[in-house]
CSV table of C-alpha atoms and ligand atoms in Angstrom, one decimal:
chain,number,residue,atom,x,y,z
A,1290,MET,CA,18.8,-13.3,-67.7
A,1291,SER,CA,19.5,-9.8,-66.5
A,1292,THR,CA,16.6,-10.2,-63.3
A,1293,GLN,CA,18.5,-13.3,-62.4
A,1294,LEU,CA,22.1,-11.6,-63.0
A,1295,PHE,CA,21.0,-8.4,-61.1
A,1296,GLY,CA,20.0,-11.2,-57.8
A,1297,TRP,CA,23.0,-12.7,-58.3
A,1298,SER,CA,24.7,-9.5,-57.7
A,1299,LYS,CA,22.4,-8.3,-55.3
A,1300,ILE,CA,22.5,-10.9,-53.0
A,1301,LYS,CA,26.5,-11.2,-53.7
A,1302,GLY,CA,26.9,-7.6,-52.3
A,1303,GLU,CA,24.5,-8.6,-49.3
A,1304,ASP,CA,27.2,-11.3,-48.6
A,1305,TYR,CA,29.9,-9.3,-49.2
A,1306,ALA,CA,29.6,-6.4,-46.7
A,1307,ALA,CA,28.4,-9.4,-44.0
A,1308,VAL,CA,32.1,-10.7,-45.0
A,1309,ARG,CA,33.9,-7.2,-44.5
A,1310,GLU,CA,32.0,-6.6,-41.6
A,1311,PHE,CA,32.6,-9.6,-39.7
A,1312,ALA,CA,36.5,-9.2,-40.9
A,1313,SER,CA,36.3,-6.1,-39.2
A,1314,ASP,CA,34.9,-7.5,-35.8
A,1315,VAL,CA,37.6,-10.0,-35.6
A,1316,ARG,CA,40.4,-8.4,-36.4
A,1317,ASN,CA,39.2,-5.5,-33.5
A,1318,GLY,CA,38.3,-8.4,-31.1
A,1319,LEU,CA,41.6,-10.7,-31.7
A,1320,GLY,CA,44.0,-7.4,-31.1
A,1321,LYS,CA,42.7,-6.5,-27.4
A,1322,PRO,CA,44.3,-7.8,-24.4
A,1323,GLN,CA,41.9,-10.4,-23.5
A,1324,LYS,CA,41.0,-11.6,-27.3
A,1325,GLU,CA,37.6,-11.5,-28.3
A,1326,LEU,CA,34.7,-12.9,-30.6
A,1327,HIS,CA,30.7,-11.4,-30.7
A,1328,SER,CA,28.6,-13.9,-29.3
A,1329,LYS,CA,26.0,-13.7,-32.1
A,1330,TYR,CA,29.0,-15.0,-34.5
A,1331,LEU,CA,28.4,-18.0,-32.9
A,1332,TYR,CA,25.3,-18.7,-34.9
A,1333,ASP,CA,25.8,-19.4,-38.3
A,1334,ASP,CA,23.8,-22.8,-39.6
A,1335,LEU,CA,25.8,-25.0,-38.2
A,1336,GLY,CA,26.1,-23.1,-34.7
A,1337,SER,CA,22.1,-22.8,-34.1
A,1338,SER,CA,22.2,-26.7,-34.9
A,1339,LEU,CA,24.3,-27.0,-32.5
A,1340,PHE,CA,22.4,-24.6,-30.0
A,1341,GLU,CA,19.2,-26.2,-30.7
A,1342,ALA,CA,20.8,-29.7,-29.6
A,1343,ILE,CA,22.6,-27.6,-26.4
A,1344,THR,CA,18.5,-27.2,-25.5
A,1345,HIS,CA,18.2,-31.0,-25.0
A,1346,LEU,CA,20.9,-31.6,-22.8
A,1347,PRO,CA,20.0,-33.1,-19.4
A,1348,GLU,CA,22.7,-30.1,-18.0
A,1349,TYR,CA,21.0,-27.3,-19.3
A,1350,GLY,CA,17.7,-26.5,-18.2
A,1351,LEU,CA,17.4,-23.0,-19.3
A,1352,THR,CA,15.2,-24.0,-22.2
A,1353,ARG,CA,13.0,-26.6,-20.3
A,1354,ALA,CA,12.5,-24.1,-17.8
A,1355,ASP,CA,11.7,-21.2,-20.3
A,1356,GLU,CA,8.8,-23.7,-22.4
A,1357,GLY,CA,7.4,-25.0,-18.6
A,1358,LEU,CA,6.8,-21.2,-17.8
A,1359,LEU,CA,5.4,-20.6,-21.2
A,1360,ARG,CA,3.6,-23.4,-21.5
A,1361,ARG,CA,1.9,-23.4,-18.2
A,1362,HIS,CA,0.9,-19.5,-18.1
A,1363,SER,CA,-0.1,-19.0,-21.6
A,1364,HIS,CA,-3.4,-18.2,-21.1
A,1365,GLU,CA,-2.7,-15.9,-18.3
A,1366,ILE,CA,-0.6,-14.6,-20.2
A,1367,ALA,CA,-2.9,-14.0,-23.7
A,1368,SER,CA,-5.5,-12.6,-20.9
A,1369,LEU,CA,-3.4,-9.9,-19.6
A,1370,LEU,CA,-2.1,-8.8,-23.3
A,1371,PRO,CA,-3.7,-5.4,-25.1
A,1372,SER,CA,-6.2,-7.0,-28.4
A,1373,PRO,CA,-5.8,-7.0,-31.1
A,1374,VAL,CA,-2.0,-8.2,-30.9
A,1375,ALA,CA,0.7,-8.5,-33.1
A,1376,VAL,CA,3.7,-10.9,-31.7
A,1377,ILE,CA,7.3,-10.1,-32.8
A,1378,GLU,CA,10.6,-12.7,-31.7
A,1379,LEU,CA,13.7,-11.6,-31.0
A,1380,GLY,CA,16.1,-14.3,-31.8
A,1381,SER,CA,13.9,-16.7,-32.2
A,1382,GLY,CA,16.0,-19.7,-33.6
A,1383,VAL,CA,13.3,-22.3,-34.5
A,1384,GLY,CA,10.5,-20.9,-32.3
A,1385,LYS,CA,9.7,-24.1,-30.7
A,1386,LYS,CA,8.4,-22.7,-27.0
A,1387,THR,CA,6.6,-19.9,-28.7
A,1388,ARG,CA,3.8,-22.2,-30.1
A,1389,HIS,CA,1.5,-22.6,-26.9
A,1390,LEU,CA,1.5,-19.0,-26.2
A,1391,LEU,CA,1.3,-18.5,-29.9
A,1392,GLU,CA,-2.3,-20.6,-29.3
A,1393,ALA,CA,-3.2,-19.2,-26.4
A,1394,VAL,CA,-2.8,-15.3,-28.0
A,1395,GLY,CA,-4.5,-16.0,-31.2
A,1396,ALA,CA,-7.4,-18.1,-29.6
A,1397,GLY,CA,-8.4,-14.6,-28.6
A,1398,LEU,CA,-8.6,-13.1,-31.9
A,1399,GLU,CA,-11.5,-11.9,-33.5
A,1400,GLN,CA,-11.4,-12.4,-37.4
A,1401,GLU,CA,-7.9,-11.7,-38.6
A,1402,ARG,CA,-4.9,-14.6,-38.0
A,1403,LEU,CA,-2.1,-13.6,-35.1
A,1404,ARG,CA,0.5,-12.0,-37.3
A,1405,TYR,CA,3.6,-13.5,-35.8
A,1406,TYR,CA,7.1,-11.7,-36.9
A,1407,PRO,CA,10.6,-14.1,-35.7
A,1408,ILE,CA,13.6,-12.2,-36.0
A,1409,ASP,CA,16.9,-14.1,-36.3
A,1410,VAL,CA,20.8,-14.0,-37.6
A,1411,SER,CA,20.5,-17.5,-39.0
A,1412,SER,CA,17.9,-18.1,-41.6
A,1413,GLU,CA,18.2,-21.7,-41.6
A,1414,ALA,CA,16.6,-21.4,-38.2
A,1415,LEU,CA,13.7,-19.2,-39.4
A,1416,THR,CA,12.9,-21.6,-42.3
A,1417,HIS,CA,12.4,-24.1,-39.6
A,1418,CYS,CA,10.2,-21.7,-37.6
A,1419,GLU,CA,8.1,-20.9,-40.2
A,1420,ARG,CA,7.4,-24.7,-41.2
A,1421,GLU,CA,6.5,-25.3,-37.1
A,1422,LEU,CA,4.4,-22.3,-36.3
A,1423,SER,CA,2.4,-21.8,-40.2
A,1424,ASP,CA,-0.3,-24.2,-38.5
A,1425,VAL,CA,-1.2,-21.5,-35.6
A,1426,ALA,CA,0.2,-18.2,-37.2
A,1427,GLU,CA,0.2,-15.9,-40.3
A,1428,VAL,CA,4.5,-16.1,-40.3
A,1429,HIS,CA,6.9,-12.9,-41.6
A,1430,PRO,CA,10.4,-14.4,-40.7
A,1431,LEU,CA,13.2,-11.5,-41.0
A,1432,VAL,CA,16.4,-12.3,-41.3
A,1433,GLN,CA,18.0,-9.1,-39.3
A,1434,SER,CA,19.5,-7.7,-36.3
A,1435,TYR,CA,17.4,-7.2,-33.5
A,1436,LEU,CA,16.5,-3.3,-34.1
A,1437,THR,CA,16.2,-3.4,-38.1
A,1438,GLY,CA,13.9,-6.2,-37.4
A,1439,MET,CA,11.9,-4.6,-35.0
A,1440,SER,CA,11.3,-1.5,-37.3
A,1441,ARG,CA,10.4,-3.9,-40.4
A,1442,ALA,CA,7.5,-5.6,-38.2
A,1443,THR,CA,6.5,-2.2,-36.6
A,1444,ALA,CA,6.3,-0.5,-39.6
A,1445,GLU,CA,3.5,-2.7,-40.6
A,1446,ARG,CA,1.4,-1.9,-37.3
A,1447,GLN,CA,-2.4,-1.5,-37.9
A,1448,PRO,CA,-4.5,1.1,-36.8
A,1449,GLY,CA,-5.5,0.4,-32.7
A,1450,GLU,CA,-2.7,-2.1,-33.0
A,1451,SER,CA,-0.8,-3.1,-30.4
A,1452,PHE,CA,3.2,-5.7,-30.1
A,1453,LEU,CA,3.9,-7.8,-27.9
A,1454,VAL,CA,7.8,-8.5,-28.9
A,1455,MET,CA,9.2,-11.3,-27.1
A,1456,PHE,CA,12.9,-11.7,-26.0
A,1457,LEU,CA,12.8,-15.2,-24.3
A,1458,GLY,CA,15.8,-17.8,-23.3
A,1459,SER,CA,17.5,-15.7,-21.3
A,1460,THR,CA,19.0,-13.9,-24.8
A,1461,ILE,CA,19.4,-10.9,-22.8
A,1462,GLY,CA,21.8,-12.0,-20.8
A,1463,ASN,CA,24.1,-12.3,-23.3
A,1464,PHE,CA,24.6,-8.6,-23.1
A,1465,GLU,CA,26.8,-6.7,-20.4
A,1466,ARG,CA,24.4,-5.2,-18.2
A,1467,LYS,CA,24.7,-1.4,-19.2
A,1468,CYS,CA,24.6,-2.9,-22.9
A,1469,ALA,CA,21.0,-5.1,-21.7
A,1470,THR,CA,20.2,-1.7,-20.5
A,1471,GLU,CA,20.6,0.3,-23.3
A,1472,PHE,CA,18.9,-2.2,-25.4
A,1473,LEU,CA,15.8,-2.1,-23.6
A,1474,ARG,CA,15.6,1.4,-23.9
A,1475,ASP,CA,15.9,1.7,-27.3
A,1476,LEU,CA,13.5,-1.4,-27.5
A,1477,HIS,CA,11.4,0.9,-25.4
A,1478,ARG,CA,11.9,4.0,-27.9
A,1479,ALA,CA,11.0,1.4,-31.0
A,1480,LEU,CA,7.6,0.4,-29.3
A,1481,LEU,CA,4.4,3.1,-28.4
A,1482,PRO,CA,2.7,3.0,-25.2
A,1483,GLY,CA,0.6,-0.2,-24.2
A,1484,ASP,CA,2.7,-2.6,-26.0
A,1485,MET,CA,4.0,-5.2,-24.3
A,1486,LEU,CA,7.2,-7.3,-23.5
A,1487,LEU,CA,7.9,-10.3,-22.3
A,1488,VAL,CA,11.8,-11.2,-20.9
A,1489,GLY,CA,12.6,-14.5,-20.2
A,1490,ALA,CA,16.2,-14.2,-17.6
A,1491,ASP,CA,18.2,-17.1,-16.1
A,1492,LEU,CA,18.2,-16.9,-12.3
A,1493,VAL,CA,21.4,-17.3,-9.8
A,1494,LYS,CA,21.6,-20.5,-9.1
A,1495,GLU,CA,24.2,-22.8,-7.8
A,1496,ARG,CA,27.8,-22.7,-8.9
A,1497,ASP,CA,27.8,-26.2,-10.3
A,1498,ARG,CA,24.8,-26.4,-11.4
A,1499,MET,CA,25.2,-23.6,-13.8
A,1500,LEU,CA,28.9,-24.4,-15.0
A,1501,VAL,CA,28.1,-27.6,-15.7
A,1502,ALA,CA,25.1,-26.5,-18.3
A,1503,TYR,CA,28.6,-24.7,-19.8
A,1504,ASP,CA,30.5,-27.6,-19.9
A,1505,ASP,CA,28.5,-30.8,-20.8
A,1506,PRO,CA,30.6,-33.8,-20.6
A,1507,THR,CA,29.1,-35.0,-23.8
A,1508,GLY,CA,31.2,-32.0,-25.1
A,1509,VAL,CA,28.1,-30.1,-27.4
A,1510,THR,CA,28.7,-26.7,-25.4
A,1511,GLY,CA,32.3,-28.0,-26.9
A,1512,ALA,CA,31.6,-28.3,-30.1
A,1513,PHE,CA,29.3,-25.4,-30.2
A,1514,ASN,CA,31.9,-22.6,-28.9
A,1515,LEU,CA,35.0,-24.4,-31.4
A,1516,ASN,CA,32.5,-24.1,-34.1
A,1517,LEU,CA,33.6,-19.8,-34.1
A,1518,LEU,CA,36.6,-20.8,-35.4
A,1519,GLY,CA,35.4,-23.3,-37.8
A,1520,ARG,CA,32.9,-20.6,-38.9
A,1521,ILE,CA,35.9,-17.7,-39.1
A,1522,ASN,CA,38.0,-20.8,-41.8
A,1523,ARG,CA,35.2,-21.2,-43.6
A,1524,GLU,CA,34.0,-17.8,-44.1
A,1525,LEU,CA,37.2,-15.6,-43.6
A,1526,GLY,CA,40.0,-18.3,-45.2
A,1527,GLY,CA,41.4,-18.7,-41.7
A,1528,ASP,CA,43.8,-21.7,-40.4
A,1529,PHE,CA,42.3,-22.3,-37.1
A,1530,GLN,CA,43.3,-26.0,-35.7
A,1531,LEU,CA,40.4,-26.4,-34.2
A,1532,ARG,CA,42.0,-29.6,-31.9
A,1533,ASP,CA,44.9,-26.7,-30.7
A,1534,PHE,CA,42.0,-24.7,-28.8
A,1535,GLU,CA,39.8,-25.9,-26.0
A,1536,HIS,CA,36.2,-24.8,-25.0
A,1537,GLN,CA,36.4,-23.8,-21.1
A,1538,ALA,CA,33.5,-22.3,-18.9
A,1539,ARG,CA,33.9,-19.7,-15.8
A,1540,TRP,CA,31.7,-18.8,-13.3
A,1541,ASN,CA,32.9,-14.9,-12.8
A,1542,ASP,CA,31.5,-14.0,-9.7
A,1543,GLN,CA,32.1,-9.9,-9.8
A,1544,HIS,CA,29.4,-10.0,-12.6
A,1545,ASN,CA,27.4,-13.1,-12.2
A,1546,ARG,CA,27.9,-14.5,-15.1
A,1547,ILE,CA,29.2,-17.5,-17.1
A,1548,GLU,CA,32.0,-16.7,-19.5
A,1549,MET,CA,32.8,-18.9,-22.4
A,1550,HIS,CA,36.0,-18.9,-23.9
A,1551,LEU,CA,38.3,-20.9,-26.1
A,1552,ARG,CA,42.2,-21.5,-24.4
A,1553,SER,CA,44.9,-22.2,-26.2
A,1554,ARG,CA,46.9,-24.9,-25.9
A,1555,MET,CA,49.6,-23.9,-27.1
A,1556,ASN,CA,52.0,-20.8,-28.2
A,1557,GLN,CA,50.7,-20.5,-31.8
A,1558,SER,CA,49.8,-18.4,-34.4
A,1559,VAL,CA,46.8,-18.6,-36.6
A,1560,PHE,CA,46.6,-16.7,-40.1
A,1561,ILE,CA,43.3,-15.2,-40.8
A,1562,ALA,CA,43.3,-14.2,-44.9
A,1563,GLU,CA,40.3,-11.8,-45.6
A,1564,ALA,CA,41.0,-9.9,-41.9
A,1565,ASP,CA,44.8,-9.9,-43.4
A,1566,LEU,CA,45.9,-10.4,-40.0
A,1567,THR,CA,48.1,-12.7,-38.3
A,1568,VAL,CA,47.0,-13.2,-34.8
A,1569,THR,CA,50.1,-15.0,-31.7
A,1570,PHE,CA,48.4,-17.0,-29.1
A,1571,ARG,CA,50.2,-17.8,-25.6
A,1572,ALA,CA,49.8,-21.3,-23.7
A,1573,GLY,CA,46.8,-20.9,-22.1
A,1574,GLU,CA,45.3,-17.7,-23.1
A,1575,THR,CA,42.0,-17.0,-24.6
A,1576,ILE,CA,39.5,-16.1,-26.7
A,1577,TRP,CA,36.1,-14.9,-24.7
A,1578,THR,CA,33.2,-16.0,-26.8
A,1579,GLU,CA,30.1,-15.3,-24.0
A,1580,SER,CA,28.7,-14.4,-21.4
A,1581,SER,CA,25.7,-15.4,-20.2
A,1582,HIS,CA,24.8,-12.9,-16.6
A,1583,LYS,CA,22.9,-14.5,-14.5
A,1584,PHE,CA,19.7,-12.4,-12.1
A,1585,GLU,CA,17.9,-12.2,-9.2
A,1586,PRO,CA,14.5,-11.2,-9.8
A,1587,GLN,CA,14.2,-8.5,-8.2
A,1588,GLU,CA,17.3,-7.2,-10.5
A,1589,LEU,CA,15.4,-7.5,-13.1
A,1590,ASP,CA,12.2,-4.9,-12.0
A,1591,GLU,CA,14.6,-2.3,-11.3
A,1592,MET,CA,16.0,-2.8,-15.3
A,1593,ALA,CA,12.1,-2.5,-15.8
A,1594,GLN,CA,12.0,0.7,-14.3
A,1595,GLN,CA,14.9,2.0,-15.4
A,1596,THR,CA,14.0,1.5,-18.9
A,1597,GLY,CA,10.6,2.8,-19.2
A,1598,PHE,CA,8.2,-0.5,-18.8
A,1599,SER,CA,6.3,-1.2,-16.2
A,1600,VAL,CA,6.5,-4.4,-14.4
A,1601,GLU,CA,2.9,-6.3,-14.9
A,1602,ALA,CA,3.8,-9.8,-13.8
A,1603,GLN,CA,6.7,-12.4,-13.3
A,1604,TRP,CA,6.4,-15.8,-13.1
A,1605,ILE,CA,8.8,-17.8,-11.3
A,1606,VAL,CA,10.3,-21.8,-11.6
A,1607,ARG,CA,12.2,-23.1,-8.8
A,1608,ASP,CA,12.7,-26.8,-9.8
A,1609,TRP,CA,15.6,-24.7,-12.2
A,1610,PRO,CA,15.4,-21.1,-11.1
A,1611,PHE,CA,14.1,-19.1,-14.1
A,1612,ALA,CA,11.7,-16.0,-14.9
A,1613,GLU,CA,9.3,-15.2,-17.2
A,1614,ASN,CA,8.6,-11.0,-16.9
A,1615,LEU,CA,5.7,-9.3,-18.4
A,1616,TRP,CA,6.2,-5.9,-19.2
A,1617,ALA,CA,4.3,-2.8,-20.7
A,1618,VAL,CA,5.3,0.3,-22.6
A,1619,ARG,CA,5.0,3.5,-19.8
B,2064,AVJ,C1,21.0,-18.7,-25.6
B,2064,AVJ,C2,22.3,-17.2,-25.6
B,2064,AVJ,C3,20.7,-17.6,-23.8
B,2064,AVJ,O1,23.3,-18.1,-23.0
B,2064,AVJ,O2,22.5,-19.6,-21.9
B,2064,AVJ,C4,24.1,-22.2,-24.5
B,2064,AVJ,C5,23.5,-19.5,-25.4
B,2064,AVJ,N1,25.8,-20.7,-25.0
B,2064,AVJ,N2,25.0,-22.5,-23.6
B,2064,AVJ,C6,22.8,-18.7,-22.9
B,2064,AVJ,C7,24.4,-20.6,-24.6
B,2064,AVJ,C8,26.6,-21.8,-24.4
B,2064,AVJ,C9,22.6,-19.1,-24.4
B,2064,AVJ,N3,21.5,-18.4,-25.0
C-alpha cells in the first residue's frame, strides 16, 4: 500500500513538473511578437503517431531516403565502426529504419548481444520500438531529453567499448543553425575519442517538392501541426478552437528552411488555464511551430569540422536528395 502510494506520488510529481515546464514555455512562446511554440511539443503520443503517418505519405520522401541509405550501406557503415560498440539513437521514434543497421552491427559482435539505447520523449513510441527491435538487439529505452538520455547511456560504457550515436531523419534540421552547432559540441563533450556519430540530413532540393512534403493534400501534416493546439487544450486546459486555425508551410529562402506555422483565421482570443494566460490573435497572425532546415553536402562537412568531429564518410541519394554522414570524435 505504502509503496503503491509512493509510486503514485512520484509519477504525479514528475507529471506536475513537466506540465509546469510546458505551461511556462507556452507562456513565453506566445508572448513573443512572432508567436512560437517549440517543435518538441509536437510529439506527444498522438503527434508521434501522426508523424509516423507522415512518413508513409508519397509527398514526404525524407524517411524513405534515409531508410534506403541505411539499408543499402548498412554493411559498409558497420565495417567503419570501432569494435566493440554499443548504439545510442536520439529521437528514435518507433525505431523502424534502424533495424538493418542494428542487424549489420550486431552480426560483427563476438559473444554479447548488441546494446541499443533509443532515446525519445514519447514513451509509447519507445514501447513500439522495443517490441520492434528486441530480436536484433538488447533494447534499453530511455524516455528522456537527448542530453540526459546520452549521459544515462554512456554511464553504462564497458571497458574498451565505443559508442555509435545515431541522429537520423534530419532531426538536426529542427535546430536553428547556430543551435545545431552548439548541440553537436554538447554531444562531442559527452563522448570519447573514437566514438562515432551517424547523422541523417535532408538536402536542399526543388522548392515545390519541399513545400508539398510539408503541406500534403491528404492533410496529415496539417493534423500533425494542429495537434499541438489540441495538446495544449488537453494538458493545459486551453480553449483553442482548432477549426479557427489553419496549417501553413513556408519556404524561408534566407535560412534555407521550411517553416510550419498555425495561422489564425480571424481575430480571436484564447484562454489557457494552466498557464493563466489569455492570448489574442489578429486574423492572419501565425504561431511558428517548427523549422526544418535543409543542407548542402559540404555544409555538413563544415559542421563536423567546427564541432570536433572528423568526416569518415558521406552517402548521398539523388532521387530524394538526402545525406547520411558518418563522423568520428577527434
Ligand atoms: C522528424 C523533424 C525530421 O522536419 O521533416 C515532418 C518533422 N514536420 N513533417 C521534418 C516533420 C512536418 C520532421 N522531422
